[in-house]
Coordinates of C-alpha atoms in Angstrom, one line a residue:
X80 CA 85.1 -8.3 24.5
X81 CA 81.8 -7.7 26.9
X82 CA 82.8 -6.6 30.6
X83 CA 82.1 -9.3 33.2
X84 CA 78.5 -9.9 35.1
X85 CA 76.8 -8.2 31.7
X86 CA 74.9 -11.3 31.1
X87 CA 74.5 -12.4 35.0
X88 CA 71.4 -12.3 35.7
X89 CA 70.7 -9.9 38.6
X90 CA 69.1 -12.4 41.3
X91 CA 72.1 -14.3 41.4
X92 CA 74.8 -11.2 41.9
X93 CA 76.1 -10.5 45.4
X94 CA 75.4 -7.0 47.0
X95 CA 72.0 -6.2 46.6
X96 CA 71.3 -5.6 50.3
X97 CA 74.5 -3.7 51.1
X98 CA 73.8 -1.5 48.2
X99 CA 70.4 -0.7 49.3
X100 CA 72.4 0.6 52.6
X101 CA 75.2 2.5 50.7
X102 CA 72.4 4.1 49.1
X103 CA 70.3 5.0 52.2
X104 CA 74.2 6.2 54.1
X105 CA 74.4 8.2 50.5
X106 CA 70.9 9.8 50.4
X107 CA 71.7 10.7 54.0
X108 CA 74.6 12.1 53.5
X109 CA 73.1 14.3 50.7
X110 CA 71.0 16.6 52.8
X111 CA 72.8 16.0 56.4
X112 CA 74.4 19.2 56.4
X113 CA 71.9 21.2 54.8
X114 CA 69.0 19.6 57.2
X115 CA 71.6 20.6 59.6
X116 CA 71.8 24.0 59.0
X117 CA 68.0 24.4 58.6
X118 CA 67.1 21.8 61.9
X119 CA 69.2 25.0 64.4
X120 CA 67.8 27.6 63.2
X121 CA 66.7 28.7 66.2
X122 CA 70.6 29.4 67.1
X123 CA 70.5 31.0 63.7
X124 CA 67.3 33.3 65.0
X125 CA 69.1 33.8 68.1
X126 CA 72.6 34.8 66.6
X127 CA 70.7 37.4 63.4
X128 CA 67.0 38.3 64.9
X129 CA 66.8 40.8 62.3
X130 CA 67.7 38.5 58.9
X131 CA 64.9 35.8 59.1
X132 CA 67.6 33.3 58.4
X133 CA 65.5 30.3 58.4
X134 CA 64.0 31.9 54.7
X135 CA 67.1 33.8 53.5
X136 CA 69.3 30.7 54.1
X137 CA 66.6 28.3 51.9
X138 CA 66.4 31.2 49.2
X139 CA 70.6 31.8 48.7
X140 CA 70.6 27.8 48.5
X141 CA 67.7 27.1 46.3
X142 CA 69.1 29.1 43.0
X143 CA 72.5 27.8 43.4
X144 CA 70.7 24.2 43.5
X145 CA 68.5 24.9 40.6
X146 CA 70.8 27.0 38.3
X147 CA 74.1 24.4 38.8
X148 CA 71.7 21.9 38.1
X149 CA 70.2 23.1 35.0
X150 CA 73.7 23.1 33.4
X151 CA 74.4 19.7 34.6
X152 CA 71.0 18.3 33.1
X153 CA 71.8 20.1 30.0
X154 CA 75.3 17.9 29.2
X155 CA 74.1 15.3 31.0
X156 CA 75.1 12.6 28.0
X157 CA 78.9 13.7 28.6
X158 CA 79.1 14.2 32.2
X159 CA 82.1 12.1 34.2
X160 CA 79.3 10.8 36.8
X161 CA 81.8 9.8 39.0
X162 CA 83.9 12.7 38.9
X163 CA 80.3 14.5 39.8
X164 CA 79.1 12.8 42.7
X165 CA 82.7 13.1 44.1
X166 CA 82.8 16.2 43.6
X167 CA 79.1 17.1 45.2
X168 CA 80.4 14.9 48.1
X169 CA 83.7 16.6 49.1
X170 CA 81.9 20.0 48.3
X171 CA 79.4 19.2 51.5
X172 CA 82.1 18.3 53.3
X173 CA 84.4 20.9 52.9
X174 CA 81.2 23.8 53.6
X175 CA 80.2 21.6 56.4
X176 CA 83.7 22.2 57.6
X177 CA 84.1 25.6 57.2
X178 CA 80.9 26.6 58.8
X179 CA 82.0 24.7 61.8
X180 CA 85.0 26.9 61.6
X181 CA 83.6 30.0 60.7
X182 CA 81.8 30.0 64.2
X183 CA 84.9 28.8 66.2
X184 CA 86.7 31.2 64.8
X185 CA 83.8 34.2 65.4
X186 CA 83.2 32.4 68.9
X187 CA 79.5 32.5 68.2
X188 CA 79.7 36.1 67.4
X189 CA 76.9 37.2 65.3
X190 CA 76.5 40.6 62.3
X191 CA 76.2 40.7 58.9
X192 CA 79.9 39.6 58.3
X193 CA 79.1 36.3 60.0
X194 CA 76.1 36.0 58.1
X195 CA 77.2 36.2 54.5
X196 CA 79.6 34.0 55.4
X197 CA 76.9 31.2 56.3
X198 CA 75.2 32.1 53.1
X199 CA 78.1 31.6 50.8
X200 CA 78.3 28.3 52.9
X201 CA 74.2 27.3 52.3
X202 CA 75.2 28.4 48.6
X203 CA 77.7 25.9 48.8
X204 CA 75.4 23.2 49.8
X205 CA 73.1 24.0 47.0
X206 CA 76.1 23.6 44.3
X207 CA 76.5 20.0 46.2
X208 CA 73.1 19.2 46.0
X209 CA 72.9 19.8 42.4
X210 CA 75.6 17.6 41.4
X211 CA 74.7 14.5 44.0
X212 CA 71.2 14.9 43.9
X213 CA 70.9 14.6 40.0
X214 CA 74.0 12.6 40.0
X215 CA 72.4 9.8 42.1
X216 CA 69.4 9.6 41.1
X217 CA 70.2 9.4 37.2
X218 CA 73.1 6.6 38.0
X219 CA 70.3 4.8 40.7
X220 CA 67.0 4.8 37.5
X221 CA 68.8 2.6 35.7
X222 CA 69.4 0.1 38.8
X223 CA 66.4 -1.7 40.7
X224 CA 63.9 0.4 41.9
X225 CA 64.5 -0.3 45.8
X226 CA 68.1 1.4 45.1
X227 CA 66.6 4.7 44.5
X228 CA 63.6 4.3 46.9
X229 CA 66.7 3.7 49.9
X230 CA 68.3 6.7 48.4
X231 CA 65.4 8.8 48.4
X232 CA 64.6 7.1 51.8
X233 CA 67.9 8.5 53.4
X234 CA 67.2 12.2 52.2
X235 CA 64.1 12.0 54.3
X236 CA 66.4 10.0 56.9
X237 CA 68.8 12.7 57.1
X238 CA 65.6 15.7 58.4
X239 CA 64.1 12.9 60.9
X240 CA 67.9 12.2 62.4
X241 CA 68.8 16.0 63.2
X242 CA 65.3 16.8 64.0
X243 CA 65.9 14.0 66.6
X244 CA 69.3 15.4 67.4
X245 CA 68.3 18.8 67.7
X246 CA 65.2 17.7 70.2
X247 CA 68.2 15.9 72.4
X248 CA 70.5 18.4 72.3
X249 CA 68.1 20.8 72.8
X250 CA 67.4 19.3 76.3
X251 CA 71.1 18.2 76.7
X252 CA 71.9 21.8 76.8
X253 CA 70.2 24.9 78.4
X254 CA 67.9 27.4 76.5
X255 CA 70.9 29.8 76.3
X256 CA 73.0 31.6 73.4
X257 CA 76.0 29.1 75.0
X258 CA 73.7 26.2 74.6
X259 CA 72.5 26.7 71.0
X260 CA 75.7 27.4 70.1
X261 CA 77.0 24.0 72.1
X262 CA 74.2 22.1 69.9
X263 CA 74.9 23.5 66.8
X264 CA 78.8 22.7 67.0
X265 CA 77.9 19.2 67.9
X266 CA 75.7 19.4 64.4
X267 CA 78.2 20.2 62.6
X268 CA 80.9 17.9 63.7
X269 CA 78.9 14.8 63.7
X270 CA 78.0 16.1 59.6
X271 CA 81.7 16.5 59.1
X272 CA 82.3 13.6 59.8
X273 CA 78.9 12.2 57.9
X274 CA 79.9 13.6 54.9
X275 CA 83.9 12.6 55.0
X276 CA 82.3 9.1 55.5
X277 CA 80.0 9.2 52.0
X278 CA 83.0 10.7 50.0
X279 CA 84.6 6.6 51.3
X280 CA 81.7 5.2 50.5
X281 CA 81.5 7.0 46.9
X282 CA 84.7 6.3 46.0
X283 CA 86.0 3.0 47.2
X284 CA 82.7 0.8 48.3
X285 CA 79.5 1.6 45.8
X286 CA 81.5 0.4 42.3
X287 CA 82.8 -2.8 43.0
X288 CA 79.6 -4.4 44.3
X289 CA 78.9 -6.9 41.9
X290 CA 75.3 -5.8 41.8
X291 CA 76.1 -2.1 40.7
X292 CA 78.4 -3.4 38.3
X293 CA 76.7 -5.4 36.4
X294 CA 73.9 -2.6 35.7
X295 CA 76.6 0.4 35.0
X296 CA 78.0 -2.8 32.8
X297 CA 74.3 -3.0 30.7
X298 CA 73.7 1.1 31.1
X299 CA 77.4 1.2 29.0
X300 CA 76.7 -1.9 26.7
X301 CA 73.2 0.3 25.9
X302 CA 75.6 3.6 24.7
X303 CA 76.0 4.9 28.3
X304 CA 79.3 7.2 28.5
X305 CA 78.5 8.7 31.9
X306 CA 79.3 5.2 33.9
X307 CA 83.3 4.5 31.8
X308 CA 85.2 5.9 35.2
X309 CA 83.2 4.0 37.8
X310 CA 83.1 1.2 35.7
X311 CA 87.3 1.6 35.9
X312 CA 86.9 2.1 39.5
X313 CA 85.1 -1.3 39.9
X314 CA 87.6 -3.2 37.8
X315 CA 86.3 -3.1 35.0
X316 CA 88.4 -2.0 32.1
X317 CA 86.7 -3.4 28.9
X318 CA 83.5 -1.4 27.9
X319 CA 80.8 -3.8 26.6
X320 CA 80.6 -2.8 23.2
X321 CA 80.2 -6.7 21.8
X322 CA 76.3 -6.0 21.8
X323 CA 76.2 -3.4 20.2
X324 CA 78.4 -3.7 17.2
X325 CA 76.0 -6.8 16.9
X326 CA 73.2 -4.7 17.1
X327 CA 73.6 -0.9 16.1
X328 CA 70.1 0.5 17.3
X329 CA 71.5 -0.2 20.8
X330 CA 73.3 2.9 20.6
X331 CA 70.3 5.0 19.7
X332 CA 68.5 6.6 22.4
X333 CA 65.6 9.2 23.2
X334 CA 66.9 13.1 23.3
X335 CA 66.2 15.0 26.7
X336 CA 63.9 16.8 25.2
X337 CA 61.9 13.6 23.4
X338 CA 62.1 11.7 26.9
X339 CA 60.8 15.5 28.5
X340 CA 57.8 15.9 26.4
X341 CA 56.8 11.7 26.7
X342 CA 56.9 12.3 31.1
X343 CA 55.9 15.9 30.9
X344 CA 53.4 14.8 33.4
X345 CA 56.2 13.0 35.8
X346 CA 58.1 16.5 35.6
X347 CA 54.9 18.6 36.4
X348 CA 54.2 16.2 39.6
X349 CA 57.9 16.6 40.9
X350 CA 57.1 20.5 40.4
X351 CA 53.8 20.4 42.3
X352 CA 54.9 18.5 45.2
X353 CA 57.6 20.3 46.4
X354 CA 56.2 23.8 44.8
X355 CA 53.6 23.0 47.8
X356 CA 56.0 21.3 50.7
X357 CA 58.4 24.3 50.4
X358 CA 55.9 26.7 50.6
X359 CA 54.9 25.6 54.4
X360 CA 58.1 24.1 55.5
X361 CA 60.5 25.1 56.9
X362 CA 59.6 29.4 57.0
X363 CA 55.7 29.3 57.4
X364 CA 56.4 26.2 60.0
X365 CA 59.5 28.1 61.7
X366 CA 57.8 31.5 62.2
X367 CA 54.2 31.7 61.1
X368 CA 52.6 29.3 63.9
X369 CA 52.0 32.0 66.8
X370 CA 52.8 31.7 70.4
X371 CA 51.3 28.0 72.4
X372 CA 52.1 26.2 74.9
X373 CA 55.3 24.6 73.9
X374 CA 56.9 27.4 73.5
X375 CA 60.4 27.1 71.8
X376 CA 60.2 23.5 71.3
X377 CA 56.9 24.3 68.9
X378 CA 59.1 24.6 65.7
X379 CA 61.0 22.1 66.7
X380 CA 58.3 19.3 67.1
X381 CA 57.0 20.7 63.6
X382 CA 60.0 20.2 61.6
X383 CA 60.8 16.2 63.3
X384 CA 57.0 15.8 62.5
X385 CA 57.3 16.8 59.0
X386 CA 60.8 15.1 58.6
X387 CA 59.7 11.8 60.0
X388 CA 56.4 11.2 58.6
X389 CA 58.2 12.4 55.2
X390 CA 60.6 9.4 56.1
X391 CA 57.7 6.4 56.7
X392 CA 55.9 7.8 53.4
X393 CA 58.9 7.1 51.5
X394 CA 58.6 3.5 52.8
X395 CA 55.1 2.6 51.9
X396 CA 55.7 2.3 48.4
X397 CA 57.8 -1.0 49.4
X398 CA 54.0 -2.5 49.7
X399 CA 53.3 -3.3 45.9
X400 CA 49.4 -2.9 47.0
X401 CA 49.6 0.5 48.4
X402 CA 52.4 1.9 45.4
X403 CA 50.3 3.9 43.5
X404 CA 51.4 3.9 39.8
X405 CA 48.6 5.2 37.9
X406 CA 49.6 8.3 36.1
X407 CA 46.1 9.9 36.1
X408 CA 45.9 8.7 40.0
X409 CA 49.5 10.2 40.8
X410 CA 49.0 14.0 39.5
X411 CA 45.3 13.4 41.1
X412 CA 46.6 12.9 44.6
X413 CA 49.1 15.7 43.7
X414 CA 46.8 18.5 42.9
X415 CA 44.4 17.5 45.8
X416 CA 47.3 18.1 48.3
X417 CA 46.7 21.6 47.3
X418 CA 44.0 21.8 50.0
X419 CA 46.1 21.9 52.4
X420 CA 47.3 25.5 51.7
X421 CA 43.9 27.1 53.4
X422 CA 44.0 24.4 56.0
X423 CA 47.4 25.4 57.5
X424 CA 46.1 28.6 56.5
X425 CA 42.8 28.7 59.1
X426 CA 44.3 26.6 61.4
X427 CA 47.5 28.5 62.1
X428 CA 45.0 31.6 62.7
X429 CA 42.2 29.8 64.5
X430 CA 43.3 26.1 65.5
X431 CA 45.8 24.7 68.6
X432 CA 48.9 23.1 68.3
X433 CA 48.1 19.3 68.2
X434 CA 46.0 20.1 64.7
X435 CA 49.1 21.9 63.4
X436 CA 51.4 18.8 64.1
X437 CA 48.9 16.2 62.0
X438 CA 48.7 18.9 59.0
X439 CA 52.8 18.8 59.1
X440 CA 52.6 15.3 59.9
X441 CA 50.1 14.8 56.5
X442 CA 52.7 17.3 54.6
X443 CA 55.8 15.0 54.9
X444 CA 53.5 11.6 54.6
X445 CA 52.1 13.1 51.3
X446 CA 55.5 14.3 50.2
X447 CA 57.9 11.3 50.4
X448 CA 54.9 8.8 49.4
X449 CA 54.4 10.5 46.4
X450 CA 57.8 11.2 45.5
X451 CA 58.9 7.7 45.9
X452 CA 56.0 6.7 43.6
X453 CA 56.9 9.3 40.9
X454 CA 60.7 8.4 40.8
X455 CA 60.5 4.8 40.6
X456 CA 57.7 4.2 37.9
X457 CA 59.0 7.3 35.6
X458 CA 62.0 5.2 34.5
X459 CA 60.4 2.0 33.8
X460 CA 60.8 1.0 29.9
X461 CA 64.1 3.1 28.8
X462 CA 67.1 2.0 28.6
X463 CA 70.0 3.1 31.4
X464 CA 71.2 6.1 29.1
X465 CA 67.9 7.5 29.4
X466 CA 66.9 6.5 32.2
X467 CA 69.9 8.3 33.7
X468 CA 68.5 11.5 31.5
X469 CA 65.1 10.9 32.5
X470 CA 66.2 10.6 35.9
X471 CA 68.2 14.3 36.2
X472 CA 65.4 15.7 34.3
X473 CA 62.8 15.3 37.0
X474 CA 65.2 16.0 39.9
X475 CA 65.4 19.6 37.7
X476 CA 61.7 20.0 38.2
X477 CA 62.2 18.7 42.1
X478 CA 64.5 21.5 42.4
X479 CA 62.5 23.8 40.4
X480 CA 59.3 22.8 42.9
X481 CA 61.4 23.5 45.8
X482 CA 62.7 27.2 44.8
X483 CA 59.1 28.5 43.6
X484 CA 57.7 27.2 46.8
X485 CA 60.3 29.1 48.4
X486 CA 59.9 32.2 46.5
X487 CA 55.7 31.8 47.3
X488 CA 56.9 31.6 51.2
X489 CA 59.1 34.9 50.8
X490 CA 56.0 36.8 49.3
X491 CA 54.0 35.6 51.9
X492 CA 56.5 36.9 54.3
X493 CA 56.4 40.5 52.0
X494 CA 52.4 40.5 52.1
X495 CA 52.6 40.2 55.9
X496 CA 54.5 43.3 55.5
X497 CA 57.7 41.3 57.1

């Protein structure tokens, strides 16, 4: 017996417009607490002047990230993924918790103590990451493309909305250790409560809108296994199996390593983006920029720069004539970005501040532009299983992009002789 809406066709299913929001509330909710974390660090700076937080904090996260998601990439094919998006949801919100505790009960106090414990927390959000980041964006390739184009659009969402916070609270509250610390605990509750609220979302709203069910209800009748529990959770107890005992070469599918070496090139321009972003943002932004004339608020204006220009680039792709598809024109654009490296470079050391904010502003453009493009056309022609496969395989090399360009940052921090 085939599950409901398998044969609907997807124009005439309700939800698509309130799925494209659960997805953007979702994406948000993915890198709130960590763009949280990373937006006040100048409470960090102020609370551990000697531990360069801003860059220890992104390296403890970035190998828990890569190496959790590794293993998840790896058994893919018999991963629960609603089991592991629930779990990556309640794991942000529970560290988002506790590092909202950890300073009411320290009363702001710093020392190394205090410290580890916000780095067991950041690794925390990296074990989260891994499971929601890949989790998502698997589940969302086999769906329409503006589903993981709002998904990808709330992760850049998330940076612009505490960058906007932070500037607010920033002024809300005076330049002292009592009002950094009043910011940041006003961070953290409102991502508390952000994160409690995608956990709801997860669990009760996403599955049952018709939409989403009928494609987890084609991704299973294809010889998906990693969509049977929210399938359940959306009503849906039969499996659509009819097709395929019609039709046994629905089953088959492309092996992670096959659908690897066909978008080798998709998985090298997740690498280079991000190998580049993280290399500038947020450690060379936060502390390599000299002294000018907005003083504190310098670092501050960089990262809401970065984060919101990241946020419209991640939009443009919405205009089919300005989506650029091509693969030889993608990993084109890609490499040339590399010139920004001695631009920030030169300018840092001989230009003023308003040529540093259109370099960051260029950065984020550049980044969400061209990771929207990458993650949308990569999946086109498989079928959901790999898609889904496809899918966690580039969010590896994202990941992988993310913690060399950190690692590139802490040696440039090392050749600068700290």
């Amino acid at each position: 017996m085939a599950a409901p809406y398998q044969n609907v066709p997807p124009a005439n299913l309700e939800g698509k417009y309130v799925a494209i929001l659960v997805c953007w509330l979702l994406g948000n909710g993915c890198l709130f607490s960590w763009n949280s974390m990373v937006t006040i660090e100048d409470y960090y700076s102020y609370l551990f002047p000697e531990y360069h937080s801003a860059r220890v904090l992104t390296l403890v996260y970035q190998p828990f990230a890569l190496g959790t998601l590794a293993v998840l990439t790896y058994n893919e094919a018999k991963m629960n993924t609603r089991r592991r998006n629930l779990f990556g949801y309640t794991l942000f919100f529970i560290s988002t918790l506790l590092v909202l505790v950890l300073d009411l009960a320290t009363s702001g106090k710093g020392g190394l103590g205090t410290f580890i414990g916000i780095c067991v927390m950041s690794g925390g959000f990296g074990v989260a990451d891994a499971h929601v980041q890949g989790g998502m964006i698997g589940d969302l390739s086999f769906m329409q493309p503006e589903f993981i184009q709002s998904f990808l659009a709330g992760l850049a969402a998330s940076g612009a909305i505490t960058s906007a916070l932070r500037l607010i609270t920033k002024a809300a509250f005076e330049n002292t250790k009592d009002g950094l610390r009043k910011g940041a605990l006003l961070f953290f509750g409102i991502s508390t409560f952000f994160e409690l609220l995608c956990v709801l979302l997860y669990a009760l709203a996403f599955p049952k809108l018709p939409i989403v069910k009928y494609y987890r209800s084609k991704a299973a009748s294809e010889g998906s296994k990693t969509v049977s529990a929210d399938l359940v959770a959306g009503g849906i107890q039969t499996l659509p199996q009819q097709e395929a005992e019609e039709d046994p070469k629905q089953l088959e599918r492309l092996s992670s390593k096959e659908l690897f070496l066909q978008n080798i090139d998709y998985a090298l321009d997740m690498f280079l983006i991000y190998v580049l972003s993280l290399s500038i943002f947020p450690g060379f932004l936060s502390e390599d920029t000299g002294s000018h004339s907005l003083g504190a608020w310098y670092a501050l204006v960089l990262f809401a720069m970065y984060n919101v220009w990241d946020l419209i680039g991640r939009y443009i792709p919405l205009l089919k004539f300005l989506k650029l598809e091509s693969r030889k024109g993608l990993m084109l654009a890609i490499l040339s970005r590399f010139l920004l490296i001695p631009a920030f470079y030169f300018t840092a050391k001989y230009g003023d501040q308003g040529w540093m904010i259109v370099l960051t502003s260029f950065l984020g453009l550049t980044n969400g532009y061209l990771t929207v493009c990458v993650l949308t056309s990569a999946p086109k022609g498989y079928k959901g299983p790999e898609q889904n496969a496809l899918g966690n395989i580039l969010v590896l090399f994202l990941l992988g992009g993310i913690f060399a360009g950190v690692t590139l940052d802490w040696l440039w921090l090392i050749g600068k002789g700290w």
